[in-house]
Amino acid sequence: MKFLQTGDWHLGKIFYETSLVEDQRYFLDQIVTELEQAETDAVPYDALAVPGDIYDRAVPPSEAVTLFSDFLNEVHMKFPRLHLFFLSGNHDSSDRLSFAAELLDSQNIHICTDTRRFTEPVIIGNGNKTAAIYQLPYLTPGCIRAPKQIRKNEEQQELFDAESKDLLRSQQQLTEAAVQQIAAAHKKNHPLMPCVLCAHLFTLGSVSSDSERSFTGAAEQVDASVFSFFTYTALGHLHKAQMCGNGTIWYSGSPLAYSFGEEPDKYMLRVTVTAEGACAERIPVHPLHPVLRLTGSFQDLYTNDTSNYKNSYIEIQCTDPVVHENAMSLLRTKFPLIMSFVRTPYLSEGENMALSDRSTLLKSESGINQAKIFDAFLRDIYGEISSDPVTQKEKILYLELAGKENAG
């Protein structure tokens, strides 16, 4: 059994006030191309798996909904036997994503947004080359009950059952309980069949990016060993393509870079599942507009040849100590799709020593010298102590206010 894995589409995302609908359409076209090529090569895919974050927000813009609808229609028309798996992530609205899910299920489009039937798999493949696909949407506290325990007293049992709804709160607890139920059902109904899990969560030890909506600390992370039962686990939530655990747990990552801090290389995964195991192969995704971060002085960035960047979304990190006037407007003539301009001045060895001196100054037991602190502030802003009359007037006013505060 072979399927194509991708995820974290975030349809409808706005990137620095720019709609990415056309960039996302360009990516979805690459999915169709990959499916068509496989058909041409007589090694067609059995399924497409998208484990969560179909949309970027709970109420997606109309153009995002239309884009998703057009994609489903095109893929189903061209590949009617292909099974499509979608589940809700932490960015999706379960109610909106599940619209017409029962009707679509009969057309091999399987949308999972709740935990009512996660132990019921979809069997795909032919003959001996079959696999059971389970879907587990993003889990919220209380969505799965704790297993009932045997109590001698019926009243105690009823009380425990009522309270058990609130016992499972963390992602680790919820995922463990879900996997235990799936494993029990699979051993009972399909004991000799390979099984695949699609889920949306954050595994412990995986690498996150700054464009994800992260949890606090490690409290909401799940140990990858939980998924050891499955032949293969397709995960969504993290935007970097990566393998977890024993090599049969993979994130495909997002198809586009959604922040300038992300790695620009993006992939889909070609996954093959057999009775002996599973393997995943990366398929590069080519962006309509690469997302790049450039660092340097304003002079270098403005005068150097920039023809290779005219089609790229750009963030400029300027190392100049003083920002050039109208920098963004001037740079836009060289970088038409510049999205962000930030100042990250390079600190020389002497300037680093100045930071150390400043720290010593603030921690001095002999009292704080307000004049020296303000001089240090001026150096940060202007690179040197300005003799401008306005600046000197601000300094005098600052010292007068500081003196009154200390006197009070």
Coordinates of C-alpha atoms in Angstrom, one line a residue:
M1 CA 0.0 0.0 0.0
K2 CA 1.3 3.4 -1.0
F3 CA 0.1 6.8 0.1
L4 CA 1.1 10.5 -0.2
Q5 CA 1.5 12.4 3.0
T6 CA 1.3 16.1 3.4
G7 CA -0.1 18.4 6.0
D8 CA -0.3 21.8 7.8
W9 CA -1.6 23.5 4.7
H10 CA -3.0 26.5 6.6
L11 CA -5.2 27.5 3.7
G12 CA -6.2 31.2 3.9
K13 CA -3.1 32.2 5.8
I14 CA -2.1 35.9 5.6
F15 CA 1.6 36.4 5.5
Y16 CA 2.7 40.0 6.4
E17 CA -0.7 41.3 5.1
T18 CA -0.3 39.3 1.9
S19 CA -2.7 36.5 1.0
L20 CA -1.0 33.2 0.2
V21 CA -3.9 31.7 -1.7
E22 CA -2.1 31.6 -5.0
D23 CA 1.0 30.2 -3.4
Q24 CA -1.1 27.5 -1.8
R25 CA -2.9 26.8 -5.1
Y26 CA 0.5 26.4 -6.7
F27 CA 1.4 23.7 -4.1
L28 CA -1.9 21.9 -4.5
D29 CA -1.3 21.7 -8.2
Q30 CA 2.0 19.9 -7.4
I31 CA 0.0 17.3 -5.4
V32 CA -2.1 16.6 -8.5
T33 CA 1.0 16.4 -10.7
E34 CA 2.5 13.8 -8.4
L35 CA -0.7 11.7 -8.4
E36 CA -0.8 12.0 -12.2
Q37 CA 2.8 10.9 -12.6
A38 CA 2.2 7.9 -10.4
E39 CA -0.7 6.9 -12.6
T40 CA 1.4 7.3 -15.7
D41 CA 4.2 5.2 -14.2
A42 CA 1.6 2.4 -13.3
V43 CA 2.4 2.7 -9.6
P44 CA -0.6 4.7 -8.4
Y45 CA -1.2 5.9 -4.9
D46 CA -3.8 4.3 -2.8
A47 CA -4.4 7.3 -0.6
L48 CA -3.6 10.9 0.3
A49 CA -3.2 11.7 4.0
V50 CA -3.4 15.2 5.4
P51 CA -3.1 15.1 9.3
G52 CA -4.5 18.4 10.3
D53 CA -4.4 22.2 10.0
I54 CA -6.2 22.2 6.7
Y55 CA -7.2 25.9 7.3
D56 CA -5.2 28.5 9.1
R57 CA -8.0 29.6 11.4
A58 CA -11.4 28.5 12.7
V59 CA -13.3 30.8 10.4
P60 CA -11.3 30.6 7.1
P61 CA -11.8 33.2 4.4
S62 CA -14.1 32.3 1.5
E63 CA -11.3 32.0 -1.0
A64 CA -9.6 29.4 1.2
V65 CA -12.8 27.3 1.4
T66 CA -13.2 27.6 -2.4
L67 CA -9.6 26.5 -2.9
F68 CA -10.1 23.4 -0.8
S69 CA -13.4 22.6 -2.5
D70 CA -11.9 23.0 -6.0
F71 CA -9.0 20.7 -4.9
L72 CA -11.3 18.0 -3.6
N73 CA -13.4 18.1 -6.8
E74 CA -10.4 17.9 -9.1
V75 CA -8.7 15.1 -7.3
H76 CA -11.9 13.1 -7.0
M77 CA -12.8 13.5 -10.6
K78 CA -9.3 12.5 -11.8
F79 CA -8.7 9.7 -9.2
P80 CA -12.1 8.4 -8.1
R81 CA -10.6 5.3 -6.4
L82 CA -8.1 7.4 -4.4
H83 CA -8.8 7.6 -0.7
L84 CA -8.5 11.1 0.8
F85 CA -7.9 11.5 4.6
F86 CA -8.3 14.8 6.4
L87 CA -8.5 15.4 10.1
S88 CA -8.9 18.6 12.2
G89 CA -5.8 20.2 13.7
N90 CA -5.5 22.9 16.4
H91 CA -6.1 25.6 13.8
D92 CA -9.3 24.1 12.3
S93 CA -12.9 24.4 13.4
S94 CA -14.2 20.8 13.8
D95 CA -17.8 21.8 13.0
R96 CA -16.9 23.7 9.8
L97 CA -14.4 21.1 8.5
S98 CA -16.8 18.3 9.1
F99 CA -19.6 19.8 6.9
A100 CA -21.0 17.0 4.7
A101 CA -18.5 14.5 6.1
E102 CA -21.0 11.6 6.0
L103 CA -21.8 12.3 2.3
L104 CA -18.1 12.7 1.4
D105 CA -17.2 9.5 3.2
S106 CA -19.1 7.5 0.6
Q107 CA -16.9 9.2 -2.1
N108 CA -13.7 8.0 -0.5
I109 CA -13.1 11.4 1.2
H110 CA -12.7 10.7 4.9
I111 CA -12.9 13.8 7.2
C112 CA -12.3 13.1 10.9
T113 CA -13.0 15.9 13.4
D114 CA -14.2 14.1 16.6
T115 CA -13.4 11.0 18.7
R116 CA -16.6 9.1 18.3
R117 CA -15.3 6.6 15.8
F118 CA -11.5 6.7 15.9
T119 CA -11.3 3.0 16.5
E120 CA -13.0 2.3 13.2
P121 CA -10.4 2.1 10.4
V122 CA -10.7 2.6 6.7
I123 CA -9.3 -0.4 4.9
I124 CA -7.5 0.4 1.7
G125 CA -5.5 -1.6 -0.8
N126 CA -6.2 -4.7 -2.8
G127 CA -5.9 -8.4 -1.9
N128 CA -3.0 -9.1 0.4
K129 CA -1.7 -5.5 0.0
T130 CA -4.1 -3.9 2.4
A131 CA -3.8 -1.6 5.4
A132 CA -6.0 -0.2 8.1
I133 CA -6.0 3.6 8.4
Y134 CA -7.0 5.2 11.7
Q135 CA -7.5 8.9 12.2
L136 CA -7.1 10.8 15.4
P137 CA -7.9 14.5 15.3
Y138 CA -6.4 17.1 17.6
L139 CA -7.4 16.1 21.1
T140 CA -8.8 18.5 23.7
P141 CA -9.1 18.0 27.4
G142 CA -12.0 15.7 28.3
C143 CA -12.7 14.5 24.8
I144 CA -11.7 10.9 25.7
R145 CA -12.9 9.2 28.9
A146 CA -10.6 7.4 31.3
P147 CA -11.1 3.6 31.3
K148 CA -13.6 2.4 33.8
Q149 CA -12.3 0.6 36.8
I150 CA -14.1 -2.2 38.7
R151 CA -15.6 -1.1 42.0
K152 CA -17.4 -3.3 44.5
N153 CA -19.9 -0.6 45.4
E154 CA -22.2 0.4 42.6
E155 CA -22.6 3.9 44.0
Q156 CA -18.9 4.4 44.0
Q157 CA -18.8 3.1 40.4
E158 CA -21.4 5.6 39.3
L159 CA -19.6 8.4 41.0
F160 CA -16.3 7.4 39.4
D161 CA -17.9 7.2 35.9
A162 CA -19.2 10.7 36.3
E163 CA -15.8 12.0 37.3
S164 CA -13.8 10.1 34.8
K165 CA -14.7 12.5 32.0
D166 CA -12.4 15.0 33.5
L167 CA -9.4 12.7 34.3
L168 CA -7.8 12.9 30.9
R169 CA -6.5 16.4 30.3
S170 CA -2.9 16.2 29.0
Q171 CA -2.0 15.3 25.4
Q172 CA 0.1 12.4 26.7
Q173 CA -2.9 10.9 28.7
L174 CA -5.4 11.5 25.9
T175 CA -3.1 10.0 23.2
E176 CA -2.2 7.0 25.3
A177 CA -5.9 6.2 26.0
A178 CA -6.8 6.6 22.3
V179 CA -3.9 4.4 21.1
Q180 CA -4.8 1.7 23.7
Q181 CA -8.4 1.6 22.4
I182 CA -7.3 1.5 18.7
A183 CA -4.7 -1.2 19.4
A184 CA -7.4 -3.4 21.2
A185 CA -9.9 -3.0 18.4
H186 CA -7.2 -3.7 15.7
K187 CA -6.0 -6.8 17.4
K188 CA -9.5 -8.1 17.7
N189 CA -10.7 -7.2 14.1
H190 CA -7.6 -7.1 11.9
P191 CA -4.8 -8.8 13.7
L192 CA -2.7 -9.6 10.7
M193 CA -3.1 -6.4 8.8
P194 CA -0.6 -3.5 8.8
C195 CA -2.0 -0.3 10.5
V196 CA -1.4 3.4 10.0
L197 CA -2.3 6.2 12.3
C198 CA -2.8 9.8 11.2
A199 CA -2.7 12.3 14.1
H200 CA -2.1 15.9 14.9
L201 CA 0.1 16.6 17.9
F202 CA 3.6 17.6 19.2
T203 CA 6.0 14.7 19.9
L204 CA 8.6 15.0 22.6
G205 CA 12.1 15.9 21.2
S206 CA 10.9 17.0 17.8
V207 CA 12.0 20.3 16.2
S208 CA 9.5 23.1 16.1
S209 CA 9.5 26.3 14.1
D210 CA 8.5 29.9 15.1
S211 CA 5.4 29.8 12.9
E212 CA 3.7 27.1 14.9
R213 CA 1.3 27.9 17.7
S214 CA 3.4 26.3 20.4
F215 CA 2.4 25.0 23.8
T216 CA 4.0 26.0 27.1
G217 CA 7.0 23.9 28.0
A218 CA 6.8 20.1 27.5
A219 CA 3.5 19.6 29.3
E220 CA 1.6 19.1 26.0
Q221 CA 4.1 17.0 24.2
V222 CA 3.7 13.3 23.6
D223 CA 6.4 10.6 23.8
A224 CA 6.9 9.0 20.4
S225 CA 7.1 5.5 22.0
V226 CA 3.3 5.7 22.3
F227 CA 3.0 4.9 18.6
S228 CA 5.2 1.8 18.6
F229 CA 2.1 -0.4 17.9
F230 CA 1.5 1.1 14.5
T231 CA 3.3 0.1 11.3
Y232 CA 3.5 3.8 10.4
T233 CA 2.4 7.0 12.0
A234 CA 1.7 10.2 9.9
L235 CA 1.8 13.3 12.1
G236 CA 0.9 16.9 11.6
H237 CA 1.4 20.1 13.6
L238 CA 5.2 20.7 13.2
H239 CA 6.3 22.6 10.1
K240 CA 9.7 20.9 9.6
A241 CA 9.8 17.6 7.8
Q242 CA 11.3 15.1 10.2
M243 CA 11.4 11.6 11.4
C244 CA 10.7 10.7 15.1
G245 CA 11.2 7.7 17.2
N246 CA 12.0 4.4 15.5
G247 CA 11.9 5.7 11.9
T248 CA 8.2 4.9 11.2
I249 CA 6.9 8.1 12.7
W250 CA 7.1 11.1 10.3
Y251 CA 6.0 14.7 10.0
S252 CA 5.8 15.9 6.4
G253 CA 6.0 19.5 7.6
S254 CA 4.2 22.4 6.0
P255 CA 4.3 22.7 2.2
L256 CA 5.3 26.4 2.5
A257 CA 7.5 28.3 4.8
Y258 CA 5.2 30.4 7.0
S259 CA 7.9 32.4 8.8
F260 CA 11.4 33.8 7.9
G261 CA 12.9 31.6 10.6
E262 CA 11.8 28.3 8.9
E263 CA 14.0 26.2 6.7
P264 CA 13.1 27.0 3.1
D265 CA 13.3 23.4 1.9
K266 CA 9.8 21.8 2.0
Y267 CA 8.6 18.3 1.2
M268 CA 5.8 15.8 0.7
L269 CA 6.3 12.2 1.7
R270 CA 5.8 9.1 -0.4
V271 CA 5.0 6.3 2.1
T272 CA 5.1 2.6 1.4
V273 CA 3.5 0.2 3.9
T274 CA 4.0 -3.6 3.8
A275 CA 3.5 -6.4 6.3
E276 CA 7.2 -6.1 7.1
G277 CA 7.2 -2.4 7.9
A278 CA 7.1 1.0 6.3
C279 CA 9.4 3.6 4.7
A280 CA 9.0 7.3 3.7
E281 CA 10.7 9.1 0.9
R282 CA 10.9 12.9 0.6
I283 CA 9.5 14.7 -2.4
P284 CA 10.6 18.3 -2.8
V285 CA 8.0 21.0 -3.0
H286 CA 8.8 24.0 -5.1
P287 CA 7.3 27.3 -3.8
L288 CA 5.8 29.9 -6.0
H289 CA 7.6 32.6 -4.0
P290 CA 10.6 31.4 -1.9
V291 CA 10.8 32.8 1.7
L292 CA 14.2 34.2 2.3
R293 CA 16.0 36.2 5.0
L294 CA 18.9 38.4 3.9
T295 CA 21.4 40.0 6.3
G296 CA 23.9 42.8 5.6
S297 CA 24.5 46.5 5.5
F298 CA 22.0 48.7 3.7
Q299 CA 24.7 49.8 1.2
D300 CA 25.5 46.2 0.2
L301 CA 21.9 45.1 0.0
Y302 CA 21.0 48.1 -2.1
T303 CA 23.9 48.1 -4.5
N304 CA 24.5 44.4 -5.1
D305 CA 22.8 42.4 -7.9
T306 CA 19.3 41.4 -6.5
S307 CA 17.8 39.9 -9.7
N308 CA 17.7 36.4 -8.1
Y309 CA 15.4 37.7 -5.4
K310 CA 12.7 39.5 -7.4
N311 CA 10.2 36.6 -7.0
S312 CA 11.0 35.9 -3.4
Y313 CA 9.3 37.0 -0.2
I314 CA 12.1 38.8 1.6
E315 CA 13.0 39.9 5.2
I316 CA 16.0 42.3 5.4
Q317 CA 18.1 42.2 8.6
C318 CA 20.1 45.4 8.4
T319 CA 23.4 45.5 10.4
D320 CA 23.9 49.2 10.2
P321 CA 24.1 51.0 13.6
V322 CA 21.8 53.8 12.2
V323 CA 18.8 53.1 10.0
H324 CA 18.9 54.7 6.6
E325 CA 16.1 57.2 5.9
N326 CA 13.3 55.7 3.8
A327 CA 15.0 52.3 3.9
M328 CA 12.0 50.2 3.2
S329 CA 10.9 52.3 0.2
L330 CA 14.4 52.2 -1.3
L331 CA 14.8 48.5 -0.8
R332 CA 11.4 47.8 -2.4
T333 CA 12.9 49.0 -5.7
K334 CA 15.4 46.2 -5.5
F335 CA 13.2 43.6 -3.7
P336 CA 9.6 44.0 -5.0
L337 CA 8.2 41.4 -2.5
I338 CA 10.0 42.6 0.6
M339 CA 7.8 41.9 3.6
S340 CA 9.9 42.9 6.6
F341 CA 12.8 45.1 7.6
V342 CA 14.5 44.7 11.0
R343 CA 17.6 46.3 12.4
T344 CA 20.1 43.9 13.9
P345 CA 23.3 45.9 14.3
Y346 CA 26.5 44.0 14.5
L347 CA 28.3 44.3 17.8
S348 CA 32.0 44.6 17.6
E349 CA 34.2 43.3 20.4
G350 CA 34.4 46.8 21.8
E351 CA 30.7 47.2 21.8
N352 CA 30.3 43.9 23.6
M353 CA 32.6 45.2 26.3
A354 CA 30.5 48.3 26.5
L355 CA 27.5 46.1 27.3
S356 CA 29.5 44.5 30.1
D357 CA 30.5 47.9 31.4
R358 CA 26.8 49.0 31.3
S359 CA 25.8 45.9 33.3
T360 CA 28.4 46.7 35.9
L361 CA 27.3 50.3 36.0
L362 CA 23.7 49.3 36.7
K363 CA 24.7 46.9 39.4
S364 CA 27.1 49.3 41.1
E365 CA 26.6 49.5 44.9
S366 CA 27.8 53.1 45.0
G367 CA 24.6 54.3 43.3
I368 CA 23.4 54.8 39.8
N369 CA 25.0 57.5 37.7
Q370 CA 22.1 58.9 35.7
A371 CA 24.3 60.9 33.3
K372 CA 26.4 57.8 32.4
I373 CA 23.3 55.7 31.8
F374 CA 21.8 58.3 29.5
D375 CA 25.1 58.6 27.6
A376 CA 25.1 54.8 27.1
F377 CA 21.5 55.1 25.8
L378 CA 22.6 57.8 23.3
R379 CA 25.4 55.6 22.0
D380 CA 22.8 52.8 21.4
I381 CA 20.6 55.1 19.3
Y382 CA 23.2 57.3 17.5
G383 CA 26.4 55.3 17.6
E384 CA 28.0 58.1 19.6
I385 CA 27.1 60.8 22.0
S386 CA 25.3 63.4 20.0
S387 CA 26.1 67.1 20.3
D388 CA 22.8 68.0 18.7
P389 CA 21.0 70.8 20.8
V390 CA 17.8 68.9 20.9
T391 CA 19.5 65.7 22.1
Q392 CA 21.3 67.7 24.8
K393 CA 18.1 69.3 25.9
E394 CA 16.5 65.8 26.2
K395 CA 19.4 64.8 28.3
I396 CA 19.1 67.7 30.7
L397 CA 15.4 67.1 31.0
Y398 CA 15.9 63.4 31.7
L399 CA 18.5 64.2 34.4
E400 CA 16.2 66.8 36.1
L401 CA 13.3 64.3 36.2
A402 CA 15.6 61.5 37.5
G403 CA 16.8 63.9 40.2
K404 CA 13.3 64.7 41.3
E405 CA 12.3 61.0 41.4
N406 CA 15.4 60.2 43.5
A407 CA 14.6 63.1 45.9
G408 CA 11.0 61.9 46.2

